[in-house]
Short mmCIF file of C-alpha atoms in Angstrom, two decimals:
data_model
loop_
_atom_site.label_atom_id
_atom_site.label_comp_id
_atom_site.label_asym_id
_atom_site.label_seq_id
_atom_site.Cartn_x
_atom_site.Cartn_y
_atom_site.Cartn_z
CA MET A 1310 -11.42 39.80 30.12
CA SER A 1311 -9.39 41.00 33.64
CA PRO A 1312 -7.77 43.73 35.26
CA THR A 1313 -4.79 43.24 34.10
CA GLY A 1314 -4.11 47.30 34.39
CA HIS A 1315 -4.53 48.97 37.39
CA ILE A 1316 -4.05 53.13 38.65
CA GLU A 1317 -1.02 53.97 41.65
CA ILE A 1318 -2.54 56.40 43.90
CA VAL A 1319 0.48 58.75 44.24
CA GLU A 1320 -1.77 61.44 46.39
CA PRO A 1321 -4.80 61.08 47.42
CA GLY A 1322 -6.26 64.74 47.10
CA LEU A 1323 -9.60 64.80 49.97
CA TYR A 1324 -12.00 62.09 49.75
CA SER A 1325 -12.39 61.09 46.21
CA SER A 1326 -14.33 57.19 46.10
CA ILE A 1327 -15.23 54.59 43.65
CA GLN A 1328 -18.82 54.41 42.82
CA ASP A 1329 -21.58 53.65 40.68
CA LEU A 1330 -25.21 53.21 40.65
CA GLY A 1331 -25.93 51.56 44.31
CA ARG A 1332 -27.23 49.10 46.09
CA THR A 1333 -30.31 47.52 45.93
CA GLY A 1334 -32.19 44.44 47.36
CA TYR A 1335 -30.33 45.35 50.78
CA LEU A 1336 -32.16 47.75 52.20
CA SER A 1337 -34.15 46.37 54.46
CA TYR A 1338 -30.86 45.08 55.96
CA GLY A 1339 -30.04 49.13 56.33
CA VAL A 1340 -27.58 49.50 54.15
CA PRO A 1341 -27.61 52.54 52.15
CA ILE A 1342 -28.36 52.91 48.99
CA GLY A 1343 -24.88 54.47 48.44
CA GLY A 1344 -23.77 54.89 44.74
CA ALA A 1345 -22.19 58.55 43.05
CA MET A 1346 -23.37 61.66 44.75
CA ASP A 1347 -24.02 63.20 41.22
CA ARG A 1348 -25.94 60.12 38.80
CA TYR A 1349 -25.81 62.18 36.21
CA ALA A 1350 -22.43 62.94 35.77
CA HIS A 1351 -21.56 59.50 36.57
CA LYS A 1352 -24.06 58.07 34.31
CA LEU A 1353 -22.48 60.44 31.20
CA ALA A 1354 -18.77 59.55 31.63
CA ASN A 1355 -19.79 56.40 30.88
CA LEU A 1356 -21.94 56.86 27.86
CA TYR A 1357 -19.33 58.90 26.67
CA LEU A 1358 -16.63 55.20 27.28
CA GLN A 1359 -19.44 53.18 26.06
CA ASN A 1360 -19.76 51.20 29.49
CA GLN A 1361 -22.18 50.42 31.66
CA GLU A 1362 -24.04 53.25 32.99
CA ASN A 1363 -23.75 51.15 36.32
CA ALA A 1364 -19.80 50.53 35.66
CA ALA A 1365 -17.52 52.13 38.53
CA THR A 1366 -15.86 55.10 38.42
CA LEU A 1367 -14.03 57.62 40.35
CA GLU A 1368 -16.01 60.59 43.13
CA ILE A 1369 -13.08 63.55 43.29
CA THR A 1370 -14.36 65.91 45.96
CA LEU A 1371 -13.04 69.40 45.74
CA ILE A 1372 -9.08 68.99 45.76
CA GLY A 1373 -7.98 65.56 43.04
CA PRO A 1374 -5.30 63.13 43.51
CA LYS A 1375 -2.28 62.01 41.59
CA LEU A 1376 -2.78 59.26 39.86
CA ARG A 1377 -0.36 56.92 37.44
CA PHE A 1378 -1.68 54.88 34.89
CA HIS A 1379 0.16 51.59 34.55
CA ASN A 1380 -1.46 50.61 31.17
CA GLU A 1381 -2.89 51.72 28.78
CA THR A 1382 -6.95 53.12 28.67
CA GLN A 1383 -8.93 55.59 27.34
CA ILE A 1384 -10.60 57.99 30.16
CA VAL A 1385 -13.21 61.43 30.27
CA ILE A 1386 -13.76 62.94 33.62
CA THR A 1387 -17.39 65.22 34.09
CA GLY A 1388 -18.98 66.79 36.58
CA ALA A 1389 -17.39 69.39 38.26
CA ASP A 1390 -14.54 71.73 37.07
CA LEU A 1391 -10.86 70.59 39.29
CA SER A 1392 -8.56 71.81 36.47
CA PRO A 1393 -7.31 67.85 35.56
CA LYS A 1394 -3.80 67.07 33.78
CA LEU A 1395 -2.52 64.78 31.72
CA ASN A 1396 1.60 64.85 32.53
CA GLU A 1397 0.96 68.52 33.72
CA GLU A 1398 -0.51 69.92 30.41
CA PRO A 1399 -3.96 71.22 31.56
CA VAL A 1400 -7.11 68.62 29.47
CA SER A 1401 -10.41 69.35 29.45
CA ASN A 1402 -13.76 68.18 30.96
CA SER A 1403 -16.16 65.65 28.58
CA VAL A 1404 -12.97 65.13 26.30
CA VAL A 1405 -12.09 61.27 26.20
CA ILE A 1406 -7.92 60.99 26.21
CA GLN A 1407 -6.51 58.06 25.51
CA VAL A 1408 -3.53 57.52 28.60
CA SER A 1409 -0.17 55.15 27.75
CA PRO A 1410 1.53 53.64 31.12
CA GLN A 1411 3.19 56.06 33.55
CA ASP A 1412 1.22 59.06 32.51
CA GLN A 1413 -0.21 60.75 35.67
CA LEU A 1414 -3.26 62.23 36.01
CA SER A 1415 -3.63 65.26 38.66
CA PHE A 1416 -6.14 68.50 39.38
CA GLY A 1417 -5.48 71.95 40.18
CA SER A 1418 -7.78 74.46 41.59
CA ALA A 1419 -12.32 73.99 41.46
CA GLN A 1420 -12.97 76.12 38.38
CA SER A 1421 -16.59 75.11 39.08
CA GLY A 1422 -19.03 72.55 40.68
CA VAL A 1423 -17.77 70.31 43.80
CA ARG A 1424 -17.93 66.37 42.30
CA ALA A 1425 -15.85 65.10 39.52
CA TYR A 1426 -15.93 62.38 37.88
CA LEU A 1427 -13.23 59.89 36.17
CA GLY A 1428 -14.87 57.38 33.72
CA ILE A 1429 -12.56 54.66 32.19
CA LYS A 1430 -12.92 52.23 29.93
CA HIS A 1431 -15.07 49.07 31.06
CA GLY A 1432 -15.06 50.64 34.68
CA PHE A 1433 -12.96 50.25 37.61
CA GLN A 1434 -12.56 46.43 38.31
CA THR A 1435 -12.70 47.05 42.62
CA THR A 1436 -14.35 44.30 44.39
CA ASP A 1437 -18.08 43.56 44.36
CA VAL A 1438 -19.94 43.94 47.67
CA LEU A 1439 -23.53 43.25 48.01
CA GLY A 1440 -23.65 43.80 43.62
CA ALA A 1441 -21.81 46.63 43.69
CA ARG A 1442 -18.40 48.39 43.52
CA GLY A 1443 -18.96 51.11 45.08
CA TRP A 1444 -17.78 52.60 48.41
CA THR A 1445 -20.08 52.83 51.54
CA PRO A 1446 -18.38 53.66 54.77
CA GLY A 1447 -19.19 50.09 56.95
CA ILE A 1448 -19.70 47.81 53.71
CA THR A 1449 -16.55 48.25 51.44
CA PRO A 1450 -13.39 47.35 52.72
CA ALA A 1451 -12.37 50.89 51.54
CA CYS A 1452 -13.88 54.44 51.27
CA LYS A 1453 -11.34 56.30 50.24
CA LEU A 1454 -8.45 56.22 47.90
CA GLU A 1455 -5.52 56.36 50.24
CA LYS A 1456 -1.56 56.15 49.47
CA GLY A 1457 -0.45 53.49 47.22
CA MET A 1458 -3.21 52.43 46.93
CA ASN A 1459 -3.67 50.20 43.37
CA LEU A 1460 -6.93 50.34 41.54
CA ALA A 1461 -7.93 48.02 38.69
CA TYR A 1462 -8.46 47.72 35.26
CA ILE A 1463 -8.62 46.59 31.94
CA PRO A 1464 -6.32 48.07 29.95
CA ALA A 1465 -8.04 49.15 26.81
CA ARG A 1466 -6.55 50.08 22.80
CA PRO A 1467 -5.79 53.76 21.35
CA SER A 1468 -10.16 54.02 19.75
CA SER A 1469 -10.64 57.28 18.50
CA PHE A 1470 -14.66 56.70 17.98
CA LEU A 1471 -16.45 59.72 19.38
CA HIS A 1472 -20.41 60.05 18.79
CA ALA A 1473 -21.73 63.00 17.82
CA LYS A 1474 -24.76 63.03 19.78
CA VAL A 1475 -22.47 62.55 22.91
CA LYS A 1476 -20.64 65.90 22.17
CA ARG A 1477 -23.56 67.36 21.93
CA HIS A 1478 -25.42 65.61 25.10
CA ALA A 1479 -21.74 67.02 26.84
CA MET A 1480 -22.20 70.40 25.14
CA VAL A 1481 -25.96 70.38 28.52
CA ALA A 1482 -23.89 68.57 30.42
CA GLU A 1483 -21.47 71.43 31.13
CA GLN A 1484 -24.49 73.97 31.12
CA GLU A 1485 -25.85 72.17 34.25
CA ILE A 1486 -23.70 73.29 36.83
CA ASP A 1487 -25.15 76.29 37.99
CA SER A 1488 -24.47 77.33 41.48
CA THR A 1489 -27.62 80.18 41.30
CA ARG A 1490 -30.32 77.88 39.87
CA PRO A 1491 -33.69 76.86 42.17
CA VAL A 1492 -32.98 72.93 43.24
CA GLY A 1493 -35.83 71.33 42.61
CA VAL A 1494 -37.73 69.65 45.36
CA PHE A 1495 -41.78 67.55 45.49
CA ALA A 1496 -43.69 68.05 48.87
CA GLY A 1497 -42.83 64.83 50.96
CA PRO A 1498 -45.41 63.02 53.53
CA GLU A 1499 -45.23 65.35 55.92
CA PHE A 1500 -45.41 68.37 53.77
CA GLN A 1501 -49.03 68.10 54.79
CA LEU A 1502 -48.83 69.11 58.00
CA LEU A 1503 -47.03 72.28 58.31
CA SER A 1504 -48.78 75.07 58.72
CA ASN A 1505 -49.78 78.06 55.64
CA ARG A 1506 -46.82 79.90 56.79
CA GLU A 1507 -44.60 77.18 57.29
CA ARG A 1508 -45.07 75.61 53.90
CA VAL A 1509 -44.13 79.40 52.56
CA ALA A 1510 -40.89 80.15 54.55
CA LEU A 1511 -39.95 76.68 53.38
CA LEU A 1512 -40.33 76.44 50.62
CA GLU A 1513 -39.08 80.70 49.93
CA GLY A 1514 -36.15 80.47 52.87
CA ILE A 1515 -32.63 81.58 50.82
CA TYR A 1516 -29.82 78.83 52.73
CA ARG A 1517 -27.04 77.68 52.66
CA VAL A 1518 -25.06 74.26 52.38
CA GLY A 1519 -23.51 74.38 56.60
CA ALA A 1520 -19.91 72.79 58.12
CA ALA A 1521 -21.63 69.73 58.74
CA GLN A 1522 -21.57 68.28 54.81
CA ASP A 1523 -20.46 64.50 53.46
CA ARG A 1524 -21.47 61.13 50.88
CA MET A 1525 -24.54 61.20 53.92
CA GLY A 1526 -26.06 64.45 54.12
CA MET A 1527 -25.97 68.03 54.18
CA GLN A 1528 -27.25 70.52 56.72
CA LEU A 1529 -28.46 73.36 55.84
CA GLU A 1530 -28.28 77.22 57.10
CA GLY A 1531 -31.25 78.99 57.67
CA LYS A 1532 -33.90 78.07 60.02
CA VAL A 1533 -37.42 77.25 59.15
CA LYS A 1534 -39.62 78.03 62.55
CA ASN A 1535 -42.29 74.98 62.71
CA SER A 1536 -44.39 73.23 65.38
CA LEU A 1537 -44.49 69.98 63.80
CA MET A 1538 -44.67 66.76 65.83
CA PRO A 1539 -41.09 63.74 66.01
CA ILE A 1540 -42.30 61.48 64.00
CA ILE A 1541 -42.79 57.25 64.72
CA THR A 1542 -39.27 56.24 62.32
CA GLY A 1543 -39.82 55.37 59.00
CA PRO A 1544 -38.75 55.43 55.67
CA VAL A 1545 -36.35 58.22 54.43
CA LEU A 1546 -33.97 58.07 50.97
CA PRO A 1547 -31.66 60.58 49.58
CA GLY A 1548 -33.16 63.67 48.95
CA THR A 1549 -35.87 62.88 51.79
CA VAL A 1550 -35.75 66.43 53.17
CA GLN A 1551 -36.00 66.69 57.56
CA LEU A 1552 -37.10 69.56 59.46
CA THR A 1553 -35.16 69.72 63.20
CA PRO A 1554 -37.93 70.33 65.93
CA SER A 1555 -34.64 73.82 66.06
CA GLY A 1556 -35.80 74.21 62.70
CA ARG A 1557 -32.78 73.00 60.72
CA LEU A 1558 -32.84 71.06 57.18
CA ILE A 1559 -30.90 68.05 56.62
CA VAL A 1560 -30.84 67.02 53.20
CA LEU A 1561 -30.37 63.51 52.78
CA MET A 1562 -27.49 61.79 50.68
CA ARG A 1563 -26.78 58.87 48.97
CA ASP A 1564 -24.71 56.86 51.64
CA CYS A 1565 -28.67 58.21 54.12
CA GLN A 1566 -29.30 55.81 56.46
CA THR A 1567 -32.65 54.13 55.37
CA THR A 1568 -34.67 55.10 58.33
CA GLY A 1569 -35.35 58.41 60.19
CA GLY A 1570 -37.32 60.00 62.87
CA TYR A 1571 -37.69 63.52 62.22
CA PRO A 1572 -40.19 65.03 59.29
CA ARG A 1573 -40.27 64.46 55.97
CA VAL A 1574 -40.86 67.78 54.58
CA LEU A 1575 -39.29 67.38 50.83
CA GLN A 1576 -38.03 65.02 48.62
CA LEU A 1577 -35.59 66.21 45.91
CA ALA A 1578 -35.85 65.72 42.59
CA GLU A 1579 -33.73 63.33 40.56
CA ARG A 1580 -31.92 66.46 38.93
CA GLY A 1581 -31.81 67.24 42.66
CA MET A 1582 -29.72 65.21 44.05
CA ASP A 1583 -27.13 66.38 41.23
CA GLN A 1584 -27.27 69.97 41.92
CA MET A 1585 -26.66 69.52 45.63
CA ALA A 1586 -23.79 67.37 44.84
CA GLN A 1587 -21.86 70.47 43.74
CA LYS A 1588 -22.46 71.96 45.91
CA THR A 1589 -20.01 73.21 48.91
CA VAL A 1590 -19.67 74.76 51.99
CA GLY A 1591 -21.57 77.80 51.65
CA ASP A 1592 -23.07 77.63 48.86
CA LYS A 1593 -26.79 78.88 48.43
CA VAL A 1594 -29.94 76.89 48.41
CA HIS A 1595 -33.34 77.53 47.03
CA TRP A 1596 -36.04 75.99 45.92
CA GLN A 1597 -38.62 75.20 43.94
CA LEU A 1598 -41.75 72.96 44.17
CA GLU A 1599 -41.53 70.80 41.63
CA HIS A 1600 -45.97 68.99 41.07
CA LEU A 1601 -45.75 65.52 40.09
CA GLU A 1602 -49.79 64.91 39.92
CA ARG A 1603 -52.81 66.09 40.88
CA VAL A 1604 -53.88 62.56 42.81
CA THR A 1605 -52.73 62.53 45.73
CA MET B 1068 -57.33 44.72 63.56
CA LYS B 1069 -58.94 47.43 62.84
CA GLN B 1070 -59.66 47.74 58.64
CA GLN B 1071 -57.60 51.18 58.24
CA ILE B 1072 -56.77 52.35 54.80
CA PRO B 1073 -53.43 53.04 54.91
CA ALA B 1074 -52.37 57.00 53.04
CA ILE B 1075 -50.72 56.00 49.71
CA THR B 1076 -48.21 59.15 48.45
CA SER B 1077 -45.51 60.02 46.37
CA LEU B 1078 -41.98 59.93 47.87
CA GLY B 1079 -40.48 61.31 44.91
CA GLU B 1080 -40.70 60.69 41.04
CA THR B 1081 -39.38 56.65 41.83
CA ALA B 1082 -41.13 55.40 45.79
CA VAL B 1083 -44.39 55.41 46.70
CA LEU B 1084 -44.70 55.22 51.03
CA VAL B 1085 -48.16 53.88 52.25
CA GLN B 1086 -48.66 54.97 55.83
CA PHE B 1087 -50.89 53.26 58.61
CA ASP B 1088 -52.46 55.61 60.90
CA SER B 1089 -49.80 56.02 63.95
CA ILE B 1090 -49.92 52.42 65.66
CA ILE B 1091 -47.09 50.44 66.24
CA ALA B 1092 -48.39 46.60 67.08
CA GLU B 1093 -47.19 43.58 65.92
CA ASP B 1094 -50.63 42.52 64.03
CA LEU B 1095 -49.61 45.78 61.42
CA LEU B 1096 -46.21 44.56 61.09
CA ASP B 1097 -47.75 41.37 59.58
CA MET B 1098 -50.09 42.70 57.44
CA LEU B 1099 -47.22 45.66 56.46
CA LEU B 1100 -44.85 41.99 55.68
CA CYS B 1101 -47.02 40.77 54.15
CA ILE B 1102 -48.36 43.14 51.67
CA LYS B 1103 -44.27 43.35 51.37
CA GLU B 1104 -44.78 40.41 49.94
CA MET B 1105 -47.48 40.12 47.53
CA ILE B 1106 -45.74 43.70 46.30
CA LEU B 1107 -42.55 41.68 45.54
CA LEU B 1108 -44.55 38.45 44.37
CA GLN B 1109 -46.95 40.55 42.10
CA LYS B 1110 -43.07 42.62 40.09
CA VAL B 1111 -41.26 40.22 40.05
CA GLU B 1112 -40.27 42.12 36.77
CA VAL B 1113 -40.00 44.88 37.70
CA LYS B 1114 -36.81 45.79 40.17
CA LEU B 1115 -38.59 46.87 43.45
CA GLN B 1116 -37.35 47.68 46.47
CA VAL B 1117 -39.79 47.85 49.14
CA ILE B 1118 -38.47 48.83 52.96
CA THR B 1119 -40.92 47.70 56.12
CA SER B 1120 -40.93 50.06 59.47
CA TYR B 1121 -43.63 50.48 62.21
CA HIS B 1122 -46.31 52.27 60.88
CA SER B 1123 -45.04 52.41 57.18
CA LEU B 1124 -43.91 50.94 53.96
CA LEU B 1125 -41.69 51.85 51.43
CA VAL B 1126 -41.50 51.08 47.27
CA ILE B 1127 -39.16 52.24 45.48
CA TYR B 1128 -39.03 52.12 41.82
CA PRO B 1129 -35.57 51.41 39.51
CA SER B 1130 -36.44 54.23 38.05
CA ALA B 1131 -38.90 57.45 37.51
CA ILE B 1132 -42.60 56.09 37.66
CA GLU B 1133 -44.56 56.86 34.94
CA ASP B 1134 -48.24 56.52 36.20
CA PHE B 1135 -48.64 57.23 39.74
CA TYR B 1136 -52.32 56.96 39.15
CA SER B 1137 -51.58 53.35 38.00
CA GLU B 1138 -49.47 52.23 40.17
CA LYS B 1139 -51.19 53.33 43.16
CA LYS B 1140 -54.53 52.11 42.23
CA TRP B 1141 -52.62 48.72 41.77
CA LEU B 1142 -50.93 48.96 45.62
CA PHE B 1143 -54.65 50.23 47.08
CA SER B 1144 -55.70 46.37 45.58
CA VAL B 1145 -52.64 44.85 47.32
CA VAL B 1146 -53.73 46.18 50.61
CA GLU B 1147 -56.84 45.00 50.09
CA GLY B 1148 -55.76 41.38 49.49
CA ALA B 1149 -53.38 41.55 51.80
CA LYS B 1150 -56.25 41.72 54.97
CA VAL B 1151 -57.15 38.54 54.09
CA GLN B 1152 -53.90 36.76 53.37
CA LYS B 1153 -52.52 34.22 55.23
CA ARG B 1154 -49.46 35.47 56.80
CA SER B 1155 -46.65 33.28 57.14
CA LYS B 1156 -45.32 32.39 60.00
CA PRO B 1157 -42.10 34.21 62.10
CA ARG B 1158 -38.38 32.59 61.82
CA ARG B 1159 -37.94 32.08 65.69
CA LEU B 1160 -34.32 33.17 66.76
CA LEU B 1161 -32.86 32.76 70.28
CA LEU B 1162 -29.42 35.81 70.80
CA PRO B 1163 -26.91 34.66 73.48
CA VAL B 1164 -25.99 37.55 75.64
CA CYS B 1165 -23.45 38.38 78.01
CA TYR B 1166 -24.82 41.04 80.50
CA ASP B 1167 -21.20 41.25 83.06
CA PRO B 1168 -20.26 44.46 84.37
CA LEU B 1169 -17.60 44.45 81.68
CA VAL B 1170 -19.92 44.16 78.66
CA ALA B 1171 -22.49 45.99 80.95
CA PRO B 1172 -21.89 49.46 81.00
CA ASP B 1173 -25.56 50.60 82.02
CA LEU B 1174 -26.65 48.33 83.85
CA GLU B 1175 -26.38 48.90 87.41
CA LEU B 1176 -27.59 52.31 86.04
CA VAL B 1177 -31.06 50.64 84.98
CA SER B 1178 -31.52 48.42 88.49
CA LYS B 1179 -30.44 51.88 90.34
CA GLU B 1180 -33.12 53.49 88.22
CA LYS B 1181 -35.58 50.74 87.65
CA LYS B 1182 -34.92 49.59 91.95
CA LEU B 1183 -34.46 45.50 90.41
CA SER B 1184 -31.58 43.83 91.04
CA ARG B 1185 -28.77 43.58 87.91
CA SER B 1186 -30.29 39.53 88.16
CA GLU B 1187 -34.25 40.91 88.01
CA VAL B 1188 -33.11 43.27 85.62
CA ILE B 1189 -31.02 40.21 83.73
CA SER B 1190 -33.94 38.00 83.57
CA ILE B 1191 -36.83 40.30 83.20
CA HIS B 1192 -34.96 41.51 79.42
CA CYS B 1193 -34.46 37.15 78.78
CA GLU B 1194 -38.18 36.18 79.47
CA ALA B 1195 -40.11 38.56 77.14
CA THR B 1196 -40.49 37.45 73.35
CA TYR B 1197 -39.22 40.45 70.82
CA ARG B 1198 -40.14 41.16 66.67
CA VAL B 1199 -37.95 42.65 64.88
CA PHE B 1200 -40.50 45.51 63.78
CA MET B 1201 -37.51 46.82 60.95
CA ILE B 1202 -33.26 47.22 60.58
CA GLY B 1203 -32.50 50.64 60.40
CA PHE B 1204 -29.71 52.93 61.35
CA LEU B 1205 -26.95 51.29 61.16
CA PRO B 1206 -26.37 48.27 58.23
CA GLY B 1207 -27.86 45.66 60.60
CA PHE B 1208 -29.35 47.43 63.47
CA PRO B 1209 -32.60 45.44 64.91
CA TYR B 1210 -35.00 47.40 65.95
CA LEU B 1211 -36.95 45.04 68.53
CA GLY B 1212 -40.34 45.57 69.80
CA GLY B 1213 -41.49 44.04 73.11
CA LEU B 1214 -39.72 45.04 76.29
CA ASP B 1215 -41.35 44.72 79.63
CA LYS B 1216 -42.28 47.72 80.79
CA ARG B 1217 -40.84 47.71 83.78
CA LEU B 1218 -36.91 48.15 81.87
CA GLU B 1219 -38.71 51.23 80.03
CA ILE B 1220 -35.82 53.93 80.09
CA PRO B 1221 -34.85 56.75 77.97
CA ARG B 1222 -32.29 57.54 76.07
CA LYS B 1223 -28.83 58.59 76.93
CA GLU B 1224 -28.54 62.73 76.87
CA GLU B 1225 -25.34 62.80 76.05
CA PRO B 1226 -25.23 59.66 73.62
CA ARG B 1227 -21.80 57.76 73.58
CA LYS B 1228 -19.43 58.60 71.47
CA LYS B 1229 -18.20 54.76 71.33
CA VAL B 1230 -20.10 51.56 71.58
CA ALA B 1231 -19.00 48.65 71.84
CA ALA B 1232 -19.60 46.52 68.32
CA GLY B 1233 -22.36 43.76 70.01
CA SER B 1234 -23.56 46.03 72.63
CA VAL B 1235 -27.05 45.35 73.20
CA GLY B 1236 -29.47 48.81 73.97
CA ILE B 1237 -32.80 49.09 75.97
CA ALA B 1238 -34.23 52.63 74.73
CA GLY B 1239 -37.73 53.88 75.33
CA LEU B 1240 -40.12 50.42 75.13
CA GLN B 1241 -37.40 48.73 72.52
CA THR B 1242 -34.06 47.62 72.85
CA GLY B 1243 -31.88 47.06 70.20
CA ILE B 1244 -27.98 45.64 68.99
CA TYR B 1245 -25.48 47.70 68.06
CA PRO B 1246 -23.77 45.70 64.79
CA ARG B 1247 -20.41 47.28 65.09
CA GLU B 1248 -18.74 50.06 66.91
CA SER B 1249 -20.77 53.17 66.27
CA PRO B 1250 -21.28 56.19 68.51
CA GLY B 1251 -25.00 55.61 70.08
CA GLY B 1252 -27.77 57.24 72.85
CA TRP B 1253 -29.08 53.79 74.38
CA GLN B 1254 -28.66 52.23 77.51
CA ILE B 1255 -25.75 49.40 77.33
CA ILE B 1256 -27.38 46.07 78.97
CA GLY B 1257 -24.96 43.33 77.28
CA ARG B 1258 -22.54 41.90 73.99
CA CYS B 1259 -24.10 39.48 71.76
CA PRO B 1260 -21.52 37.30 70.68
CA ILE B 1261 -22.53 37.03 67.25
CA PRO B 1262 -21.86 38.69 64.39
CA LEU B 1263 -25.29 40.48 62.95
CA PHE B 1264 -23.50 42.08 59.80
CA ASP B 1265 -21.43 40.48 57.19
CA PRO B 1266 -21.83 42.61 53.86
CA LEU B 1267 -19.73 39.25 52.55
CA ALA B 1268 -22.31 37.09 53.64
CA ASP B 1269 -25.64 37.09 51.45
CA PRO B 1270 -28.03 37.87 53.31
CA PRO B 1271 -26.27 40.03 55.21
CA CYS B 1272 -28.10 40.12 58.45
CA PRO B 1273 -29.09 36.82 60.47
CA ILE B 1274 -32.19 39.05 61.52
CA ALA B 1275 -34.58 39.78 59.00
CA PRO B 1276 -37.70 42.32 60.49
CA GLY B 1277 -40.64 40.05 61.00
CA ASP B 1278 -38.73 37.51 63.17
CA ILE B 1279 -39.44 35.98 66.69
CA ILE B 1280 -36.27 37.01 69.01
CA LYS B 1281 -35.44 36.10 72.83
CA PHE B 1282 -32.70 36.18 74.93
CA ARG B 1283 -30.89 33.69 76.57
CA GLU B 1284 -28.02 33.88 79.29
CA ILE B 1285 -24.51 33.40 78.51
CA SER B 1286 -21.37 33.81 81.05
CA LEU B 1287 -18.10 35.84 79.60
CA PRO B 1288 -16.07 32.06 79.23
CA GLU B 1289 -19.30 31.52 77.11
CA PHE B 1290 -19.84 35.00 75.13
CA ASP B 1291 -15.32 34.59 74.08
CA HIS B 1292 -15.60 30.77 73.68
CA ILE B 1293 -19.32 31.86 70.93
CA GLN B 1294 -16.83 34.68 69.59
CA LYS B 1295 -14.34 32.46 68.21
CA HIS B 1296 -16.77 30.11 67.49
CA PRO B 1297 -19.75 32.14 65.54
CA GLN B 1298 -20.72 29.22 63.80
CA GLU B 1299 -22.69 28.77 67.19
CA GLN B 1300 -26.65 27.64 65.82
CA ILE B 1301 -29.56 30.87 66.94
CA LEU B 1302 -31.83 29.87 64.87
CA PHE B 1303 -34.51 27.38 67.34
CA GLU B 1304 -37.55 26.89 65.62
#
């Protein structure tokens, strides 16, 4: 199968990028893992289309692009509800749509969540760089959609097949974007170095997403006074929550660096990462401590 | 090296951190690299990723770890095994660096601050042998330990907004190279014409953790020549 189809970018929107499940095997060279911010929504889109879970989707942030399809295929939108429209007619998330040449997909206002995923049959066929198709600044030639760009895909004939199981799954997914729910976290490597009072302050605090937030990380507003010393630079992961000497929390996201020198007080649960991906400036964040195991 | 028992703790659902006491030392680096090698060899079938840093290593599993107890038990046994394992010999690399004022904006400052002539700063930087403790901050940015104490200098109070690609910096007792243009706070004393990160190459980086690095001084014309012919051999043993 060759990518003979393409989407034309009529308007790029705020920040849309091709994503998958990220790069593995290059962390020792400082290459970020990257990949979809909300992996759950990304995988769900692929599940609807019966793609591989790693097939590339388009991650769309808050203000969606305007896209023109040049070949027939099937698409589905998951994650945030950004009021999608096909040829100016509203369409729903979590419904597989057959598109024809010249169809236009656009988006309106954000109803819930921040990041939507546009899945396409067989996945987007952007160039593989270091084992992944997802875009990461400094690694891939492109890092976000630009006007006039083309996105390649493999055209697909109409198909009406949609598994009942997938539909049920969708109902669960739609309940998932709820910004009032606590974000699941585990204790991080330096959590034990906090005093009891500091731990309580950290875990019971209510924070807000600050203005400094992107695919690398999100700074939270709301201070946690602490007396932790900087640590010897050590490994970090997406989902690592760092505490700065001034008491600020930084949640590392998918494109984060591979090492860091601030104490790692919490580590987001996988589902917690997906929840954070659906938050934006001003949204509330509070934690729910989970326990992996008692053997430490 | 004294017998150390590391702390082995989970980092979320998919990773385990193996952390030794906070000592930055070459024998600990060798031990960590040996543990990494053994981890990857013993579980080839699981697609594990391992990041090493100064005194810890992180093992990342492809999906949620089901049985932390047995993974930790296994990691303890790998650490025990690594203590008696013969270490593999590190690679040695010689990197050309141009210290011309045109590409070394902080050489003057370092020279004044450390009360050394410019040529003394250059020869001290070139005489030392460095180890790559880790690659981080930016893809391909090597943290090199082994800087001579005579060149120890803090980072800039205000980081530069733009440090040129290839810039060789010093900070504390470390030296490093910016693989691409980026903001940065290290004191820039030279520039290396060899590209240190190419996402289209595999591996994307000619340097790896554990490598031994030495620098050799080159002139500005040589810098230009190597930049145009980056195939220049950097391996020297």
